[in-house]
Tab-separated table of C-alpha atoms in Angstrom:
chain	number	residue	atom	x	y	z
A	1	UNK	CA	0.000	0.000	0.000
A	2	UNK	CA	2.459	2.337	0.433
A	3	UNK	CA	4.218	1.705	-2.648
A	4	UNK	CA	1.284	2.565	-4.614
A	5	UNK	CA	1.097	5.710	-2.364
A	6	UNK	CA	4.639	6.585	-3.167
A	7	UNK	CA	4.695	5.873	-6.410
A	8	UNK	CA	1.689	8.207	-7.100
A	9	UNK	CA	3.224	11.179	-5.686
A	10	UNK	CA	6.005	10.874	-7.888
A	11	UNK	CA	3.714	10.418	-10.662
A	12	UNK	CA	2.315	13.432	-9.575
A	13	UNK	CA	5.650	15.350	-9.236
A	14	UNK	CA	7.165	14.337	-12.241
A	15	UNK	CA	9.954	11.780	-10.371
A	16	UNK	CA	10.553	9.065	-12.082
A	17	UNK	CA	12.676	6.214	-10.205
A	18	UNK	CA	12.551	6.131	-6.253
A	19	UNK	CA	13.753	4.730	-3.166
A	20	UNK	CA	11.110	3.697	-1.015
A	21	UNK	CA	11.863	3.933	2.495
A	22	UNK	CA	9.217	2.870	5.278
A	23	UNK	CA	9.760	2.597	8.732
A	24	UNK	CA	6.898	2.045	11.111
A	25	UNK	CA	6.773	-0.076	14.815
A	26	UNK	CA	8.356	-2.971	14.573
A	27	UNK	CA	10.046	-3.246	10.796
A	28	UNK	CA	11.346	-1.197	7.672
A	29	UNK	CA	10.580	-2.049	4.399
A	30	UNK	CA	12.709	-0.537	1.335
A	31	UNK	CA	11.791	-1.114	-2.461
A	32	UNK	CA	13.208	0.396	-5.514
A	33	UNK	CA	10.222	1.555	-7.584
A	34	UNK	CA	10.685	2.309	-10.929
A	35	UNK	CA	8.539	4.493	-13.490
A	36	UNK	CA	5.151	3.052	-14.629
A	37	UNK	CA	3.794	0.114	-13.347
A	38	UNK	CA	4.805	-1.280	-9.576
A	39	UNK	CA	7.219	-4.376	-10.316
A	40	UNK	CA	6.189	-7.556	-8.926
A	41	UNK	CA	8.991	-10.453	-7.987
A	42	UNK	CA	8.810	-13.778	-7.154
A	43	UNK	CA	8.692	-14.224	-3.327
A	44	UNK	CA	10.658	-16.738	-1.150
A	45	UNK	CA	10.504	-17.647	2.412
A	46	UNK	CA	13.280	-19.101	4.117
A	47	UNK	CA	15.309	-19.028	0.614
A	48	UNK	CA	12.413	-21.475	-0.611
A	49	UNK	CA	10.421	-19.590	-3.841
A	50	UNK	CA	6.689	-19.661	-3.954
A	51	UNK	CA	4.657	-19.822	-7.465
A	52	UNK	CA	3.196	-16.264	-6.183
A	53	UNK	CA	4.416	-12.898	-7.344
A	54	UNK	CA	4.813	-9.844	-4.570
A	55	UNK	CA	6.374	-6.239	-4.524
A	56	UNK	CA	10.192	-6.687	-4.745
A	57	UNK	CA	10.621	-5.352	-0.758
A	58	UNK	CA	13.509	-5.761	1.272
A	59	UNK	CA	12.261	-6.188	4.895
A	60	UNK	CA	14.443	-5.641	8.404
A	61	UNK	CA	13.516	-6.101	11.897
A	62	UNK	CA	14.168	-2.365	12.956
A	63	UNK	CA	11.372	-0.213	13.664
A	64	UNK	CA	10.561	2.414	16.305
A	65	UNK	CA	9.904	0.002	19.027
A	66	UNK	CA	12.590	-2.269	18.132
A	67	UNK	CA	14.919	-3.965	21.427
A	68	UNK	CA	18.457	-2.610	21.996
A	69	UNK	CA	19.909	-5.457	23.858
A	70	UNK	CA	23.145	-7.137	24.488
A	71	UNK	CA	24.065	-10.824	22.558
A	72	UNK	CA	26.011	-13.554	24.382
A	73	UNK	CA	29.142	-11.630	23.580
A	74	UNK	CA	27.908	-8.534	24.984
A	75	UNK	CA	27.937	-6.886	21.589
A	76	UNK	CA	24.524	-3.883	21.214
A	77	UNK	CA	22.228	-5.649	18.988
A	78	UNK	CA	19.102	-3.727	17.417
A	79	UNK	CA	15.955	-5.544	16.738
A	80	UNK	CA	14.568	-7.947	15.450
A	81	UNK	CA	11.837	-8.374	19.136
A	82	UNK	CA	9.989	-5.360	19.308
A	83	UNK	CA	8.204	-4.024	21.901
A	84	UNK	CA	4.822	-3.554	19.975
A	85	UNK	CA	2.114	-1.348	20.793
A	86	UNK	CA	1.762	-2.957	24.334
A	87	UNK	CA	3.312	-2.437	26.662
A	88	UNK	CA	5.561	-0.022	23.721
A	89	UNK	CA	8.748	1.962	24.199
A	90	UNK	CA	9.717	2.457	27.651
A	91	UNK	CA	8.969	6.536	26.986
A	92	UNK	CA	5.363	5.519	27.079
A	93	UNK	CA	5.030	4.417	30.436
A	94	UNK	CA	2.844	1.566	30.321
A	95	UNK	CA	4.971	-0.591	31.646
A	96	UNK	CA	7.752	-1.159	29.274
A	97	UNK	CA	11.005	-1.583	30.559
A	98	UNK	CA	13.126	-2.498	27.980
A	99	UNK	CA	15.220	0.056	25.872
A	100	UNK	CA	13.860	0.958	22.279
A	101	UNK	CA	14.900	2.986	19.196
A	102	UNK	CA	12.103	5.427	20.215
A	103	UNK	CA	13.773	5.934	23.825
A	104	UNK	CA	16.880	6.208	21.933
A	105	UNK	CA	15.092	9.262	19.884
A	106	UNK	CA	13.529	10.551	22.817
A	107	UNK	CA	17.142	10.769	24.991
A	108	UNK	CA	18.677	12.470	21.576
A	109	UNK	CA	16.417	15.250	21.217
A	110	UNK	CA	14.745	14.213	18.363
A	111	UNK	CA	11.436	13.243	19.947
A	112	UNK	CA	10.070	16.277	21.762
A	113	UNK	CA	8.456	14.593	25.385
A	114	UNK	CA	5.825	17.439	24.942
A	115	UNK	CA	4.750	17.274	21.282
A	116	UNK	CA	4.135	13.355	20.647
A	117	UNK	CA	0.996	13.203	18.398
A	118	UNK	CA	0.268	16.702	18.360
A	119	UNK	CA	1.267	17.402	21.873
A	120	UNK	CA	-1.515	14.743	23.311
A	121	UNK	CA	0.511	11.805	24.298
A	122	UNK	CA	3.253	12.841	26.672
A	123	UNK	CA	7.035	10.766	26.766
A	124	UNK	CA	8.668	9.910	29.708
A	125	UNK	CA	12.479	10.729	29.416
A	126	UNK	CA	13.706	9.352	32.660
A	127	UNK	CA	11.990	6.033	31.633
A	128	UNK	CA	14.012	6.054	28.452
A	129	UNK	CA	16.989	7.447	30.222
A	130	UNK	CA	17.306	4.311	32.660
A	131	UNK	CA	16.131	1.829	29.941
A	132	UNK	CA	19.530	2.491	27.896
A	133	UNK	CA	21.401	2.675	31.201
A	134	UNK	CA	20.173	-0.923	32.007
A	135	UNK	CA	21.441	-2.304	28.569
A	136	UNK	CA	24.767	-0.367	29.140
A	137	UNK	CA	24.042	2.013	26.131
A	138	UNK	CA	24.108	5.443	24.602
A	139	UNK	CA	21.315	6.371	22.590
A	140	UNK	CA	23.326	7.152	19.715
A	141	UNK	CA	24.956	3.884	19.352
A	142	UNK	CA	21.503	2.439	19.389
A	143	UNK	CA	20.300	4.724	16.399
A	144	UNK	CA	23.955	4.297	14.780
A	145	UNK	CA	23.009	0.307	14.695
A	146	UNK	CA	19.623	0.742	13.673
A	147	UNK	CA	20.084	2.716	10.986
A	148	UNK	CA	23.278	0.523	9.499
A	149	UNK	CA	20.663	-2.140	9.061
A	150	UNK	CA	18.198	0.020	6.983
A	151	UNK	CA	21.311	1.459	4.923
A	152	UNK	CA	22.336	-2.340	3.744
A	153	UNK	CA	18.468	-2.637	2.765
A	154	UNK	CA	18.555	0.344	0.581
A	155	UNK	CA	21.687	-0.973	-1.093
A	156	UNK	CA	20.612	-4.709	-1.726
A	157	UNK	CA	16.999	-2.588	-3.989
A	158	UNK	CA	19.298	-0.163	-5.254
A	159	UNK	CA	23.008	-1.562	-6.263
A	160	UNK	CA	21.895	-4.873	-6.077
A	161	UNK	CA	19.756	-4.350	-8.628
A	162	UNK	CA	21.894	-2.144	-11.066
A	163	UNK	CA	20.890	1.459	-9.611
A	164	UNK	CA	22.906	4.461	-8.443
A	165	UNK	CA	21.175	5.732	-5.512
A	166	UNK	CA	23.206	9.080	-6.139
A	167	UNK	CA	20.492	9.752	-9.224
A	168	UNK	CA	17.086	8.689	-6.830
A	169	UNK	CA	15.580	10.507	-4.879
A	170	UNK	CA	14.516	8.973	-1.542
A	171	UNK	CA	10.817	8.723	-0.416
A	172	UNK	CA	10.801	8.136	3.323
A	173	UNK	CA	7.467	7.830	5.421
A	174	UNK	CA	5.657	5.662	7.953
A	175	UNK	CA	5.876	7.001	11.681
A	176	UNK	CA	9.673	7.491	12.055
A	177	UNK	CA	11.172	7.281	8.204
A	178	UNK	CA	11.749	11.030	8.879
A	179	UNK	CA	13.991	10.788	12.303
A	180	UNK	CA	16.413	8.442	9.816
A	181	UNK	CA	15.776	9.629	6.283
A	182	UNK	CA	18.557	12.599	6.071
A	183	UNK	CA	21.217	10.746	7.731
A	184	UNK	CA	20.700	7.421	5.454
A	185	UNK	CA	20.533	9.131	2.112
A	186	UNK	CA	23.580	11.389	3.717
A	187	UNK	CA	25.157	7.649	3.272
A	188	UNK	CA	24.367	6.650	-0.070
A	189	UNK	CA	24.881	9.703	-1.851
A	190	UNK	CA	20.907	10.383	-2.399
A	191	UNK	CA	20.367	14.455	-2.566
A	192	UNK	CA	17.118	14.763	-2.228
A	193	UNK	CA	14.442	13.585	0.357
A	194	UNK	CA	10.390	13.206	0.120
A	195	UNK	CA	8.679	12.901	3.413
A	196	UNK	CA	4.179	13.309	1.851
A	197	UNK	CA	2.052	14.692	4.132
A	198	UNK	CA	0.837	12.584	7.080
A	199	UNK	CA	3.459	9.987	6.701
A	200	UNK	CA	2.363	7.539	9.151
A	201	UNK	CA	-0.861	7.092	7.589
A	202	UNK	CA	0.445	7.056	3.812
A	203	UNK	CA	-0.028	3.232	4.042
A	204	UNK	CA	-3.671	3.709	3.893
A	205	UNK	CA	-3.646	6.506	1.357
A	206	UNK	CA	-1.473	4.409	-0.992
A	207	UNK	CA	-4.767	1.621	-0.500
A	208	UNK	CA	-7.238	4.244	-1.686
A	209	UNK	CA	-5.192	5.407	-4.568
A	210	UNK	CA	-4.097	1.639	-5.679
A	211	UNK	CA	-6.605	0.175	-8.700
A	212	UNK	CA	-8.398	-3.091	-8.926
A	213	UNK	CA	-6.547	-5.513	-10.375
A	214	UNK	CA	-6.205	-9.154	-11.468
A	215	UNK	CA	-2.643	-10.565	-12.045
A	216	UNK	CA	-2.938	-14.002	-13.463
A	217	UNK	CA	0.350	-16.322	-14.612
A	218	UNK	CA	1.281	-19.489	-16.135
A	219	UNK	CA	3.696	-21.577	-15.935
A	220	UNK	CA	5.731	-22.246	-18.986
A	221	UNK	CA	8.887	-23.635	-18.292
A	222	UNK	CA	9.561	-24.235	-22.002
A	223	UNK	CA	12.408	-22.158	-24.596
A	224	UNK	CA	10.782	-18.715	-25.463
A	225	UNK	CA	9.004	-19.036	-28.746
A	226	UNK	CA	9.840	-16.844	-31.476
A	227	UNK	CA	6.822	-16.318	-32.686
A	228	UNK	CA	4.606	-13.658	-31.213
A	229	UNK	CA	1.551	-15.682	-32.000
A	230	UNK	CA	2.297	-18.876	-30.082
A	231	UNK	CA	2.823	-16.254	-27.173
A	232	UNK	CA	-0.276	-15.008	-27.330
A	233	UNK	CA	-2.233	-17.918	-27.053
A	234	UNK	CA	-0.849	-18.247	-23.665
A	235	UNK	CA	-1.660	-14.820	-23.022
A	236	UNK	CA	-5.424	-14.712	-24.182
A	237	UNK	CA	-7.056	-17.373	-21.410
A	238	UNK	CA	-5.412	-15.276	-18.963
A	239	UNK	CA	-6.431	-11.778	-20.476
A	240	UNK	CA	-9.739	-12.806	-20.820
A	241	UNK	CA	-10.071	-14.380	-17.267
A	242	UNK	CA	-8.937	-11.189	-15.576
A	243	UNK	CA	-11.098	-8.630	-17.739
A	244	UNK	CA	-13.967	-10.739	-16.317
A	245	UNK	CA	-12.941	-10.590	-12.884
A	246	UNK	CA	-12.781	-6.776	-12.880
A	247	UNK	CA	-16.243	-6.484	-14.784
A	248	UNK	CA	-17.645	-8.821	-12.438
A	249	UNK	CA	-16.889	-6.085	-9.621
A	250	UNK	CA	-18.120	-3.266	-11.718
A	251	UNK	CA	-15.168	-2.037	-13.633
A	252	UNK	CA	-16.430	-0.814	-17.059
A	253	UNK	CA	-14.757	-3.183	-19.912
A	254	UNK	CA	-13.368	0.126	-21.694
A	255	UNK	CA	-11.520	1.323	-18.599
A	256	UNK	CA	-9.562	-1.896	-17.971
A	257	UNK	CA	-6.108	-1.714	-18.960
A	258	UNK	CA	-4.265	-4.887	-19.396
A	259	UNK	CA	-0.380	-5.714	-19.496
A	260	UNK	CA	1.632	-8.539	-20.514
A	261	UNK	CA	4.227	-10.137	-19.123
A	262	UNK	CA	7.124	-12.906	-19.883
A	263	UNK	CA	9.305	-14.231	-16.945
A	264	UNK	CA	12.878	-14.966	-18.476
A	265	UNK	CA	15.592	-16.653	-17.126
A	266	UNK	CA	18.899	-18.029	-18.760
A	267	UNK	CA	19.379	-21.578	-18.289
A	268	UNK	CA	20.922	-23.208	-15.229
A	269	UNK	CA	19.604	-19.241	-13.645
A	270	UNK	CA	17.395	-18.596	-10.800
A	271	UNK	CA	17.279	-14.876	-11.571
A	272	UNK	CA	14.187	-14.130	-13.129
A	273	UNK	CA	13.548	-10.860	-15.249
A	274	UNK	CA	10.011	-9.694	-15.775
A	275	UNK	CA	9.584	-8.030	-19.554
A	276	UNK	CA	6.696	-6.648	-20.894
A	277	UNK	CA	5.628	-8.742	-24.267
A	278	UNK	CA	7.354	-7.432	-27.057
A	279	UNK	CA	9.381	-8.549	-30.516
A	280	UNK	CA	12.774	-9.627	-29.808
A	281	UNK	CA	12.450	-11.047	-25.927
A	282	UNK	CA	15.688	-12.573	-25.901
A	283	UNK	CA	17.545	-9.652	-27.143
A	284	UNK	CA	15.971	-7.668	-24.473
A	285	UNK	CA	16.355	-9.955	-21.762
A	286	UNK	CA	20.446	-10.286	-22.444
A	287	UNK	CA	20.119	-6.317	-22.318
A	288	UNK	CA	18.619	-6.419	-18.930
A	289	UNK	CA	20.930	-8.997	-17.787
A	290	UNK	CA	23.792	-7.041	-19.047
A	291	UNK	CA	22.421	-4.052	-17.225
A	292	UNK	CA	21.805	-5.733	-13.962
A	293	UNK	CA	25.008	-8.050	-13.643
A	294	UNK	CA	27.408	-6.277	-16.111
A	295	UNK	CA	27.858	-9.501	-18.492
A	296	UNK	CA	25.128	-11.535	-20.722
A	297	UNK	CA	25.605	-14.969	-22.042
A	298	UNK	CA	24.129	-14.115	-25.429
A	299	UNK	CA	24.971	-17.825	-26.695
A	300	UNK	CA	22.907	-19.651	-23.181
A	301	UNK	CA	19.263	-20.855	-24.017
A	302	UNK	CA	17.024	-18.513	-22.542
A	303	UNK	CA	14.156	-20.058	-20.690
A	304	UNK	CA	10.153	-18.659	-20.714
A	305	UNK	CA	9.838	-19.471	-17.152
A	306	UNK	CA	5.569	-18.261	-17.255
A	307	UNK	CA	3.996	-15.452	-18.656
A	308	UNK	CA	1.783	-12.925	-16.347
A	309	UNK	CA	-1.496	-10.720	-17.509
A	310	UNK	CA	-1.869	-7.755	-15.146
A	311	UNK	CA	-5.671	-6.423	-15.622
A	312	UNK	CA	-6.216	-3.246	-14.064
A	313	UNK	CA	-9.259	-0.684	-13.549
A	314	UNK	CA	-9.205	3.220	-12.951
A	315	UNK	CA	-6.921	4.230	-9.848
A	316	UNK	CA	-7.578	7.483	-8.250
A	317	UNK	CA	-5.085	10.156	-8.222
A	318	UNK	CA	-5.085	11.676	-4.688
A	319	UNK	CA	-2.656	14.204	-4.565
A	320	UNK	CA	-3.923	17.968	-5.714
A	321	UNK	CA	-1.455	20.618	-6.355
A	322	UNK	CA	-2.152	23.717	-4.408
A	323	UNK	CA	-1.069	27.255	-5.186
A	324	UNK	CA	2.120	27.798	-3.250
A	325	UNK	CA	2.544	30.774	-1.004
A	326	UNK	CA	5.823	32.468	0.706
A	327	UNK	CA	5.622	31.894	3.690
A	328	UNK	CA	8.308	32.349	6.837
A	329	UNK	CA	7.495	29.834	9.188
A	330	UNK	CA	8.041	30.239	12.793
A	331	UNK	CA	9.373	27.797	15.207
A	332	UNK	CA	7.259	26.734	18.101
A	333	UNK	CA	10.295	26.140	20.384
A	334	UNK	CA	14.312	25.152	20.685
A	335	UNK	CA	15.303	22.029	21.374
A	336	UNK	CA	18.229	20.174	22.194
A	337	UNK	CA	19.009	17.314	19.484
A	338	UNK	CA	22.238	15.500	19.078
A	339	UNK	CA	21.725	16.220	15.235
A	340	UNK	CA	23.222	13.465	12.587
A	341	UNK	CA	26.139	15.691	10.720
A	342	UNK	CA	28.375	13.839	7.659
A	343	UNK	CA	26.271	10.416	8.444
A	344	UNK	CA	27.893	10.353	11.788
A	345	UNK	CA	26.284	11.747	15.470
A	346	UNK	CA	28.660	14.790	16.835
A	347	UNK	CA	27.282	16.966	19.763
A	348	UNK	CA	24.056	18.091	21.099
A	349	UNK	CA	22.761	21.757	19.617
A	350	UNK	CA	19.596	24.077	20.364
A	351	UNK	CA	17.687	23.453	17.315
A	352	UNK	CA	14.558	25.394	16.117
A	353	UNK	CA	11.308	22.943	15.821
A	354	UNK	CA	8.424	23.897	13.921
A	355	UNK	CA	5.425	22.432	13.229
A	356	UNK	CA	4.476	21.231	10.132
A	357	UNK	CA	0.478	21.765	10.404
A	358	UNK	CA	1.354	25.092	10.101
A	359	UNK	CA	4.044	24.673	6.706
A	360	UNK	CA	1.889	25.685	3.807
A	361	UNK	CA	3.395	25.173	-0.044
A	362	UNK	CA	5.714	27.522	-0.318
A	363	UNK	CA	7.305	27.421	3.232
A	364	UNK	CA	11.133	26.781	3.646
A	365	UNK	CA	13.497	26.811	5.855
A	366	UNK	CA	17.347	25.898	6.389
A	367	UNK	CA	19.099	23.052	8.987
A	368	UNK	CA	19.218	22.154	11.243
A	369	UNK	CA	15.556	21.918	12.666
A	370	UNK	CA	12.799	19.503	13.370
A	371	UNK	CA	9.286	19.281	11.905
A	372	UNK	CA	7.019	17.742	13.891
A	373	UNK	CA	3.785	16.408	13.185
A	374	UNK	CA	0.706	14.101	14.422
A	375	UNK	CA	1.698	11.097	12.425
A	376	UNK	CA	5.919	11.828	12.652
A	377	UNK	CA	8.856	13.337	13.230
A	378	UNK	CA	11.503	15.112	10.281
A	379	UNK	CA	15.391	15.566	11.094
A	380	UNK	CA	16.849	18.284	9.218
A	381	UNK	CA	20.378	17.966	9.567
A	382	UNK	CA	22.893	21.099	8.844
A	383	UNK	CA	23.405	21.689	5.209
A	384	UNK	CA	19.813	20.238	4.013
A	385	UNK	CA	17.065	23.239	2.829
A	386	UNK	CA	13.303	22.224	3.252
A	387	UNK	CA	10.422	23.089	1.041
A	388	UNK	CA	6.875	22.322	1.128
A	389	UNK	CA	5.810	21.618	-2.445
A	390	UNK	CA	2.437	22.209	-4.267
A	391	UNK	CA	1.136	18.687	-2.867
A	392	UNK	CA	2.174	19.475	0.487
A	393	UNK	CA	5.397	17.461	0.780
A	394	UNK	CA	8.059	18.207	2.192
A	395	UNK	CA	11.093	18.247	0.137
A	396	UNK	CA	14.747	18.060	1.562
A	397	UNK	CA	17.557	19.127	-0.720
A	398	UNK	CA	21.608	18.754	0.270
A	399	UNK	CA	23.709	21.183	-0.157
């Protein structure tokens, strides 16, 4: 859900590829997402592959309420345990003892104990305070460790998949992408930031704005055909299965839009490339695997592992632009934040913090500061300028 919210506001911006960075409670999940259509990969569990296609996400067990604890070498471990919404972060005071990346936040400055949700859920700092000194640990070593693990995720969907992250621009949301977001594209080389409005609820924008769909495959497991006609008649059962489906819920036949597929793989591979059906498939796949892996094996058989219809109906477009305004916004308080600096932590600083109900289009402002908000928090480190575009995002550029 959130990919289809991201990837509609960059539609809507004109962006083409992103980095899609989400980090909610208990888990992050990062996905490359290019142009067009959302890509869909096979899945695996526990290395074993599944005949079922899913968003190509890399998933790690660091979130907001994610443990900071000590392994049997007394090494600081992040995550993967989590302390959940109950009994949550020890900052919330209902009971939880154990340290979090949230207390961790809180004891840095970057949470404000008087502004969580809009100022109607106060933290507890002492309770964070002896949480980290019971695990023996500064808070930023805790967020140093967390955010390592979310880095190596952005580089397995980005390099590990043939993309510079130095020419994408990173979308960061969910409840505390924007307490991590500067300091991680900082790290890979990223220069610009997207944190939408209402971040920790983009999830469920991203299901209003997604279309019905049917996505229907077939094995094939056979030598791709050269002939565009044998193809088909995989493809038309499919096609006319899913066009069906969607009429079936009310989806006029004339506003279905339907895409073909063909799963390639060289043989003796296990990397499969999705291709949209089109002359010369073998050409194009060695071009892809050239791109990906640096090599192709033009004289290797290539293999039509299935071929996939994709049938979908209107989607909804739900960001507006608005007429941008200048604006000088005013900070709502100074704060103390140990602020991230050159990807590393360095010393606390009174920082300005606005709030971002109050940023309309047109509003900027220069690090370092935080924007707060109901649904999350936004580090703007020193050297970063924030703007509120026309759809009410807020865009961080690095100097």
């Amino acid at each position: 859900a959130g990919l289809c919210a991201a990837r509609a506001l960059a539609d809507a911006r004109g962006d083409g590829a992103v980095l899609s960075f989400d980090m909610g409670g208990t888990s992050t999940d990062c996905a490359l997402l290019p142009p067009g259509e959302l890509p869909l990969a096979p899945v695996t569990v526990g290395g074993l592959p599944l005949l079922v296609r899913g968003m190509p996400m890399q998933t790690v067990g660091t979130g907001g309420g994610s443990y900071a604890w000590r392994d049997a070498a007394g090494e600081l471990q992040v995550g993967p345990d989590s302390a959940g919404a109950e009994p949550g972060p020890a900052c919330y005071g209902r009971g939880g003892t154990r340290a979090t990346v949230t207390d961790a936040h809180l004891v840095a400055g970057r949470l404000h104990a008087d502004f969580f949700l809009g100022g109607a859920f106060a933290l507890h700092t002492q309770r964070a305070l002896d949480a980290l000194a019971a695990v023996g640990a500064a808070p930023d070593q805790v967020l140093e460790i967390a955010t390592a693990g979310m880095e190596r995720a952005l580089r397995r969907v980005s390099l590990g998949d043939g993309w510079d992250p130095r020419a994408l621009t990173l979308y960061s949301f969910g409840g505390a992408g924007g307490l991590h977001a500067c300091w991680l594209a900082a790290r890979l080389g990223v220069r610009r930031v997207v944190v939408p409005p209402l971040p920790g609820a983009f999830c469920a924008l991203g299901l209003l704005a997604a279309p019905p769909r049917r996505t229907l495959t077939l094995s094939v497991n056979a030598p791709v055909p050269a002939s565009a006609a044998a193809r088909r008649a995989w493809f038309m059962p499919l096609e006319e299965r899913a066009r069906a489906e969607l009429r079936a819920e009310g989806v006029p036949a004339r506003a279905i839009r339907v895409r073909r597929v063909l799963e390639l793989r060289g043989a003796g591979q296990d990397a499969v490339f999705a291709l949209p059906e089109a002359d010369a498939p073998v050409a194009r796949f060695h071009a892809e695997h050239h791109r990906r892996f640096g090599y192709a094996r033009e004289s290797a058989e290539v293999e039509l592992v299935a071929v996939r219809v994709q049938a979908d109906g209107p989607a909804a477009q739900p960001f507006i632009a608005q007429r941008a305004r200048t604006q000088a916004p005013r900070p709502i308080a100074r704060h103390s934040v140990l602020m991230p600096e050159s990807g590393r932590e360095t010393r606390a600083r009174a920082v300005p913090w606005f709030r971002r109900e109050e940023l309309l289009p047109g509003a900027h402002l220069l690090g370092p500061a935080v924007i707060g908000e109901y649904s999350g928090t936004t580090i703007v480190p020193s050297g970063w300028r924030a703007e509120v575009d026309r759809f009410s995002a807020l865009v961080l550029d690095r100097a």
